[in-house]
């Protein structure tokens, strides 16, 4: 690719090409080969169990219905018995979020103490004990209530998106199974009832700001949500994790974009709150992780980062970008250049640096400054409230290839997003990112039939020295072929005439 091409422009090109649709399956990072460099414990199995805790904290930090994403890093100082959360958001971190997390953390400390005082037998076992039945129920309900009230808008918005589709699917299933439901289908029925009831309760609270539930009502909602979550998990794990897809294909149900209803997606989204609550409760009940809840906790907010990305000012400018990438001229590029000009108005675009990239850069810069906390490496896994866009995924991959500390997240949902900006980075990282984007662009062009690449092809190099890539003779040959195609009635007919 041309060294002059701004990687941000390639992201814009890919975003327009896919129009926010999945370009592939989600890319989820395989963590089996990685261990935490630092953490509450050096035990690998126990360390991996902390991953969902960070994702849960990030997810439960979201309170708005849309456009709010957070990333969380964790540092532990066992010598001074301190723990620090560093949080970044796409639009910064509001003060009320820090207060909310401090409140929830305090409740988790209470819960951990109550569990520790009611341990069962085998106190020396390395495994976390079962959550004692009935123990600390008021504290668990308080945590559940506080999180529901904080995230009410997000929960209601998410419920509205999936409620109708799941209800319709369940009605179709009940209608199809005239003799009754059994096994996983019965679990699905129970899960659906519980999750929809949770949504109905929270929607009522959202619609009437003066409405308040009694403690007993919160207990009922909490317990039913936990039961629904247990049923949901059985459905998601059925048949080695393929049961949802098989059931959706078999039944059909409500169609979405020409395919079966996304049953797994609906269950995962509606079960997100109960699942994250269960993760926090399990964290508080863990014997090995209890020290973390005995340490003093502080929170650092990463300032939001915004960059203004210069955009091509004319169709010819966009055309030059496209031709620099392919190093050849294609007829389709002129129309694509006009479409890009209309999609991304010049002269520049205000772009947020997404929170996971912003957090990584912040941690790296602080590490270089050498203050007390900055000498303690964070977990090499960041919790995120949402899977990364594909550009962020590529940037993190490029960052990990620079030879320093490696950072991991859950992975990517595979979508391209623009406006998008990467942090101000060194030349090597920018160059690596540009190469990855160029490779993705060529894969898209090949997949779309806009260019033809062999399996082992790489982006084209410059013409061999002494050769002219656009001679007058080449133009005459192209014109002759175009005339032959037109006279033959099409390219297939022209090719047949040429052969015979």
XYZ file of C-alpha atoms in Angstrom:
500
model
C 0.000 0.000 0.000
C 1.050 3.605 -0.343
C 2.802 4.985 2.733
C 0.769 8.171 2.364
C -2.592 6.496 2.945
C -4.091 7.417 6.315
C -5.257 4.209 8.067
C -8.353 6.082 9.257
C -9.466 6.486 5.645
C -9.238 2.737 5.119
C -11.461 2.213 8.149
C -13.948 4.679 6.646
C -13.853 2.811 3.329
C -14.486 -0.532 5.044
C -17.304 0.904 7.165
C -19.111 2.160 4.077
C -18.539 -1.130 2.287
C -20.139 -3.220 5.015
C -22.646 -0.611 6.232
C -22.483 -1.819 9.858
C -23.250 -5.428 8.909
C -21.153 -8.324 10.087
C -18.364 -9.001 7.615
C -17.665 -12.343 9.272
C -18.178 -14.275 12.479
C -17.165 -12.588 15.752
C -13.465 -12.866 16.505
C -13.129 -14.054 20.067
C -9.672 -14.322 21.547
C -8.591 -17.793 22.644
C -7.194 -17.275 26.140
C -6.154 -20.861 26.788
C -2.515 -20.164 25.978
C -2.250 -16.984 28.030
C -1.843 -16.369 31.739
C -2.109 -13.233 33.796
C 1.281 -11.598 34.222
C 0.193 -10.102 37.536
C -2.911 -10.488 39.571
C -4.537 -11.577 42.778
C -2.918 -14.975 42.413
C -0.396 -16.548 40.094
C -2.508 -19.721 39.847
C -3.533 -19.907 36.179
C -6.933 -21.544 36.670
C -7.950 -19.115 39.389
C -6.620 -16.162 37.380
C -8.721 -17.045 34.369
C -11.770 -17.066 36.614
C -11.213 -13.359 37.186
C -11.777 -12.530 33.510
C -15.589 -12.492 33.649
C -15.383 -10.307 36.764
C -13.724 -7.520 34.791
C -16.191 -7.888 31.920
C -19.070 -7.842 34.402
C -17.788 -4.643 36.037
C -17.465 -3.000 32.616
C -20.927 -4.155 31.535
C -22.596 -3.036 34.759
C -21.013 0.406 34.343
C -23.326 1.140 31.406
C -26.463 3.077 32.337
C -27.582 4.692 29.071
C -29.685 3.040 26.402
C -27.162 3.491 23.585
C -23.682 4.723 22.687
C -22.019 4.018 26.029
C -19.048 1.658 26.188
C -16.466 1.095 28.936
C -13.188 -0.749 29.374
C -11.711 -1.645 32.765
C -8.170 -2.532 33.859
C -7.249 -3.999 37.234
C -4.068 -3.580 39.282
C -3.387 -5.255 42.612
C -0.773 -4.235 45.180
C -0.647 -7.123 47.695
C 2.210 -5.549 49.669
C 0.195 -2.457 50.576
C -3.153 -4.274 50.272
C -4.550 -1.945 47.638
C -6.458 -2.479 44.434
C -7.032 -0.032 41.591
C -9.544 0.028 38.758
C -8.706 2.164 35.739
C -11.756 2.930 33.591
C -12.063 4.425 30.134
C -15.232 5.299 28.229
C -15.800 6.265 24.621
C -17.112 9.630 25.854
C -15.173 9.727 29.112
C -16.148 8.559 32.599
C -18.892 10.475 34.475
C -18.439 11.213 38.169
C -21.627 9.353 39.092
C -20.194 6.119 37.650
C -17.248 6.196 40.028
C -19.640 6.720 42.955
C -21.794 3.807 41.754
C -18.837 1.418 41.507
C -17.560 2.406 44.950
C -21.020 1.664 46.359
C -21.269 -1.728 44.643
C -17.735 -2.624 45.707
C -18.608 -1.839 49.310
C -21.641 -4.148 49.106
C -19.452 -6.894 47.623
C -17.082 -6.503 50.567
C -20.021 -6.952 52.943
C -21.168 -9.996 51.001
C -17.687 -11.524 51.033
C -17.472 -11.110 54.810
C -20.886 -12.699 55.349
C -19.942 -15.663 53.173
C -16.607 -16.074 54.959
C -18.438 -16.256 58.282
C -20.723 -19.008 56.980
C -18.295 -21.340 55.225
C -19.246 -24.967 54.951
C -17.014 -27.947 55.596
C -13.559 -28.527 54.106
C -12.157 -25.025 54.741
C -8.810 -26.017 53.170
C -10.299 -26.909 49.801
C -8.915 -24.873 46.907
C -12.294 -24.865 45.200
C -14.757 -22.083 45.856
C -17.551 -23.347 48.110
C -21.146 -23.434 47.016
C -23.023 -20.221 47.698
C -24.650 -20.899 51.084
C -28.392 -21.137 50.619
C -30.209 -18.242 52.244
C -27.012 -16.605 53.513
C -26.688 -12.862 52.838
C -29.863 -12.762 50.742
C -30.654 -9.136 51.753
C -27.165 -8.022 50.660
C -27.451 -9.852 47.339
C -30.833 -8.251 46.731
C -29.413 -4.818 47.609
C -26.662 -5.259 45.008
C -29.213 -6.429 42.443
C -31.521 -3.476 43.189
C -28.737 -0.871 43.045
C -27.500 -2.163 39.691
C -31.028 -2.378 38.253
C -31.784 1.197 39.245
C -28.458 2.473 37.898
C -28.748 0.633 34.559
C -32.518 0.930 34.187
C -32.512 2.768 30.855
C -30.060 0.318 29.296
C -31.972 -2.718 30.565
C -35.322 -1.461 29.286
C -33.877 -0.500 25.890
C -32.279 -3.925 25.499
C -35.462 -5.671 26.582
C -37.561 -3.783 24.047
C -35.229 -4.868 21.267
C -35.550 -8.589 21.954
C -38.835 -9.038 23.836
C -41.201 -9.248 20.855
C -39.031 -11.644 18.859
C -38.499 -14.029 21.768
C -42.203 -13.940 22.673
C -43.193 -14.767 19.095
C -40.646 -17.577 18.905
C -41.914 -19.090 22.140
C -45.530 -18.926 20.970
C -44.559 -20.728 17.785
C -42.737 -23.408 19.771
C -45.684 -23.997 22.096
C -48.029 -24.166 19.109
C -45.724 -26.607 17.310
C -45.378 -28.923 20.321
C -49.023 -29.778 20.878
C -48.203 -32.609 23.284
C -46.228 -30.364 25.650
C -42.628 -29.252 26.148
C -39.851 -31.414 27.519
C -36.124 -31.194 28.173
C -34.347 -28.178 26.747
C -37.583 -26.804 25.297
C -39.099 -26.731 28.769
C -35.966 -24.979 30.055
C -36.376 -22.453 27.254
C -39.992 -21.900 28.226
C -39.031 -21.271 31.861
C -36.144 -19.007 30.858
C -38.381 -16.979 28.560
C -41.032 -16.483 31.229
C -38.478 -15.368 33.812
C -36.566 -13.023 31.522
C -39.711 -11.420 30.120
C -41.096 -10.979 33.617
C -37.877 -9.204 34.635
C -38.215 -6.900 31.628
C -41.869 -6.193 32.447
C -41.022 -5.289 36.045
C -38.185 -2.964 35.055
C -40.266 -1.359 32.294
C -42.947 -0.496 34.845
C -40.309 1.102 37.043
C -38.940 3.041 34.085
C -42.325 4.367 32.958
C -43.304 5.616 36.416
C -40.481 7.478 38.149
C -42.498 7.604 41.374
C -43.004 3.861 41.509
C -41.034 1.933 44.119
C -40.839 -1.784 44.806
C -40.954 -3.082 48.348
C -38.049 -5.153 49.628
C -40.153 -8.305 49.253
C -40.915 -7.432 45.627
C -37.207 -6.966 44.943
C -36.515 -10.332 46.566
C -39.081 -12.001 44.298
C -37.671 -10.315 41.171
C -34.114 -11.253 42.146
C -34.867 -14.898 42.868
C -36.927 -15.353 39.721
C -34.175 -13.723 37.662
C -31.556 -16.078 39.086
C -33.784 -19.064 38.318
C -34.385 -17.821 34.774
C -30.641 -17.346 34.346
C -30.002 -20.938 35.400
C -32.538 -22.188 32.844
C -31.045 -19.911 30.198
C -27.571 -21.279 30.793
C -28.800 -24.842 30.308
C -30.374 -23.851 26.998
C -27.208 -22.092 25.816
C -25.034 -25.090 26.714
C -27.399 -27.727 25.305
C -25.967 -30.096 22.694
C -22.423 -28.784 23.158
C -23.557 -25.216 22.650
C -25.331 -25.790 19.324
C -28.869 -26.400 20.596
C -30.112 -22.828 20.111
C -29.110 -22.724 16.473
C -30.588 -26.150 15.743
C -33.867 -25.290 17.432
C -34.104 -21.937 15.630
C -33.436 -23.537 12.231
C -35.884 -26.345 12.859
C -38.707 -24.139 14.026
C -38.056 -21.159 11.800
C -40.098 -18.721 13.856
C -39.804 -15.011 13.294
C -37.508 -14.351 10.384
C -34.755 -11.769 10.657
C -32.802 -10.665 7.571
C -33.963 -13.801 5.787
C -32.668 -16.227 8.422
C -33.927 -17.958 11.563
C -34.614 -15.955 14.702
C -31.372 -15.286 16.587
C -32.398 -17.224 19.660
C -28.940 -17.408 21.218
C -28.400 -13.691 20.785
C -31.771 -12.867 22.360
C -31.140 -15.106 25.377
C -27.614 -13.796 25.913
C -28.764 -10.184 25.792
C -31.782 -10.607 28.058
C -29.773 -12.746 30.477
C -26.875 -10.291 30.645
C -27.932 -8.636 33.926
C -28.672 -11.844 35.895
C -25.495 -13.447 34.551
C -23.308 -10.512 35.614
C -24.945 -10.435 39.044
C -24.153 -14.139 39.453
C -20.531 -13.457 38.498
C -20.217 -10.776 41.186
C -21.817 -13.039 43.788
C -19.439 -15.874 42.868
C -16.541 -13.414 43.153
C -17.608 -12.462 46.667
C -17.953 -16.145 47.587
C -14.515 -17.132 46.284
C -12.056 -18.138 48.992
C -9.003 -17.506 46.822
C -10.177 -14.107 45.584
C -11.325 -12.855 48.973
C -8.120 -10.805 49.537
C -9.131 -8.530 46.662
C -12.292 -7.582 48.534
C -10.303 -6.884 51.692
C -8.009 -4.386 49.991
C -8.626 -0.636 49.767
C -10.005 0.163 46.323
C -9.429 3.305 44.254
C -10.701 4.272 40.804
C -8.916 6.235 38.097
C -10.818 7.644 35.121
C -9.059 7.935 31.771
C -9.813 11.227 29.970
C -11.697 10.827 26.708
C -9.600 11.155 23.567
C -10.828 12.840 20.401
C -9.033 13.329 17.113
C -9.988 15.352 14.060
C -9.279 13.262 10.978
C -8.727 15.177 7.700
C -10.938 13.852 4.907
C -10.462 14.020 1.133
C -12.098 17.199 -0.165
C -13.219 16.023 -3.601
C -14.096 12.998 -5.686
C -10.642 13.154 -7.261
C -9.004 13.108 -3.816
C -10.938 9.978 -2.816
C -10.142 8.439 -6.200
C -6.451 8.997 -5.529
C -6.772 7.228 -2.158
C -8.419 4.204 -3.789
C -5.913 4.057 -6.632
C -2.974 4.411 -4.246
C -4.235 1.369 -2.384
C -4.702 -0.857 -5.428
C -1.881 0.796 -7.423
C -4.087 0.172 -10.420
C -7.037 1.974 -11.980
C -10.402 0.209 -11.974
C -13.641 1.491 -13.531
C -15.597 1.043 -10.297
C -13.292 3.375 -8.356
C -14.789 6.546 -9.818
C -18.282 5.742 -8.535
C -16.898 4.565 -5.199
C -14.990 7.822 -4.801
C -18.197 9.812 -5.294
C -20.046 7.606 -2.787
C -17.289 8.109 -0.201
C -17.386 11.871 -0.713
C -21.130 11.877 -0.059
C -20.811 9.573 2.973
C -17.969 11.455 4.682
C -18.271 15.206 4.294
C -15.004 17.187 4.268
C -12.927 18.863 5.496
C -12.498 16.756 8.665
C -14.328 14.390 10.991
C -14.406 14.436 14.776
C -13.552 10.894 15.874
C -13.475 9.352 19.349
C -10.706 6.955 20.316
C -12.530 3.847 21.505
C -12.140 3.092 25.180
C -10.119 -0.145 24.986
C -7.448 1.495 22.824
C -7.487 4.652 24.942
C -7.060 2.561 28.097
C -4.126 0.611 26.657
C -2.352 3.807 25.648
C -2.994 5.352 29.081
C -1.551 2.328 30.876
C 1.514 2.330 28.633
C 2.210 6.025 29.158
C 1.700 5.765 32.908
C 3.983 2.735 33.030
C 6.712 4.850 31.448
C 6.265 7.654 34.007
C 7.375 5.452 36.896
C 5.042 6.499 39.747
C 4.166 4.031 42.527
C 1.076 2.508 40.892
C 2.650 2.652 37.475
C 5.329 0.195 38.557
C 2.612 -2.425 39.137
C 1.577 -4.014 35.820
C -2.169 -4.397 35.312
C -3.834 -7.671 34.482
C -3.083 -8.362 30.824
C -6.826 -8.805 30.256
C -9.140 -5.795 29.993
C -12.810 -6.045 30.848
C -15.065 -4.546 28.173
C -18.780 -3.831 28.201
C -19.035 -4.641 24.499
C -17.029 -6.633 21.987
C -14.556 -4.420 20.132
C -15.150 -3.124 16.630
C -12.890 -4.779 14.093
C -10.605 -1.757 13.712
C -9.917 -1.798 17.483
C -9.307 -5.537 17.304
C -6.691 -4.982 14.598
C -5.096 -2.124 16.552
C -4.789 -4.277 19.693
C -3.325 -7.096 17.593
C -0.797 -4.672 16.095
C 0.008 -3.352 19.588
C 0.695 -6.890 20.828
C 3.150 -7.437 17.973
C 5.391 -4.540 19.048
C 7.380 -6.708 21.444
C 6.211 -5.224 24.742
C 3.365 -6.023 27.101
C 0.474 -7.944 25.546
C -3.147 -7.023 26.248
C -6.265 -9.115 25.605
C -10.020 -8.560 25.545
C -12.978 -10.789 24.698
C -12.486 -10.133 20.991
C -14.422 -8.397 18.223
C -17.984 -8.431 16.897
C -16.516 -8.112 13.405
C -18.083 -4.768 12.483
C -16.365 -1.720 11.043
C -17.174 1.617 12.702
C -16.489 5.150 11.538
C -16.048 7.814 12.928
C -13.127 5.965 14.520
C -9.646 7.019 15.577
C -6.651 5.206 16.942
C -4.528 6.754 19.698
C -1.498 8.795 18.738
C 1.058 6.031 18.353
C 4.629 5.430 17.292
C 5.493 5.014 13.627
C 6.012 1.257 13.896
C 2.558 0.701 15.356
C 0.923 2.975 12.765
C 2.765 1.156 9.973
C 1.715 -2.247 11.321
C -1.896 -1.093 11.608
C -1.814 0.231 8.046
C -0.577 -3.107 6.720
C -3.324 -4.990 8.512
C -5.989 -2.649 7.173
C -4.592 -2.921 3.662
C -4.763 -6.707 3.899
C -8.391 -6.524 5.035
C -9.224 -4.139 2.189
C -7.723 -6.456 -0.392
C -9.600 -9.407 1.077
C -12.830 -7.418 0.727
C -12.072 -6.424 -2.874
C -11.282 -10.016 -3.786
C -14.372 -11.368 -2.027
C -16.521 -8.797 -3.829
C -15.073 -9.666 -7.224
C -13.727 -6.137 -7.690
C -10.199 -7.458 -8.147
C -8.796 -10.926 -8.755
C -6.162 -12.262 -6.396
C -4.425 -15.609 -6.242
C -4.349 -17.326 -2.854
C -0.770 -16.257 -2.221
C -1.183 -12.755 -3.594
C -0.148 -9.700 -1.648
C -1.032 -6.070 -2.371
C 0.556 -5.123 -5.721
C 3.992 -3.576 -5.805
C 5.091 -0.732 -8.022
C 5.825 -1.483 -11.698
C 9.223 -2.978 -12.474
C 11.836 -0.312 -13.154
C 11.690 0.964 -16.726
C 8.094 -0.221 -17.282
C 5.146 2.112 -17.733
C 1.959 0.986 -15.986
C -0.359 3.057 -18.172
C 0.993 3.323 -21.704
C -0.979 4.533 -24.716
C -0.677 1.060 -26.251
C -2.308 -0.549 -23.214
C -5.176 1.893 -23.493
C -5.726 1.005 -27.150
C -5.851 -2.719 -26.347
C -8.381 -2.106 -23.594
C -10.534 -0.088 -25.992
C -10.390 -2.860 -28.626
C -11.506 -5.475 -26.097
C -14.328 -3.243 -24.887
C -15.526 -2.842 -28.496
C -15.404 -6.612 -29.034
C -17.455 -7.215 -25.890
C -20.044 -4.671 -26.980
C -20.325 -6.096 -30.507
C -20.622 -9.670 -29.191
C -23.436 -8.779 -26.822
C -21.620 -9.361 -23.555
C -18.420 -10.579 -21.950
C -19.440 -14.263 -21.950
C -20.351 -14.152 -25.642
C -17.143 -12.308 -26.474
C -15.083 -14.904 -24.625
C -16.836 -17.756 -26.473
C -16.245 -16.039 -29.817
C -12.589 -15.615 -28.911
C -12.199 -19.321 -28.096
C -13.989 -20.602 -31.167
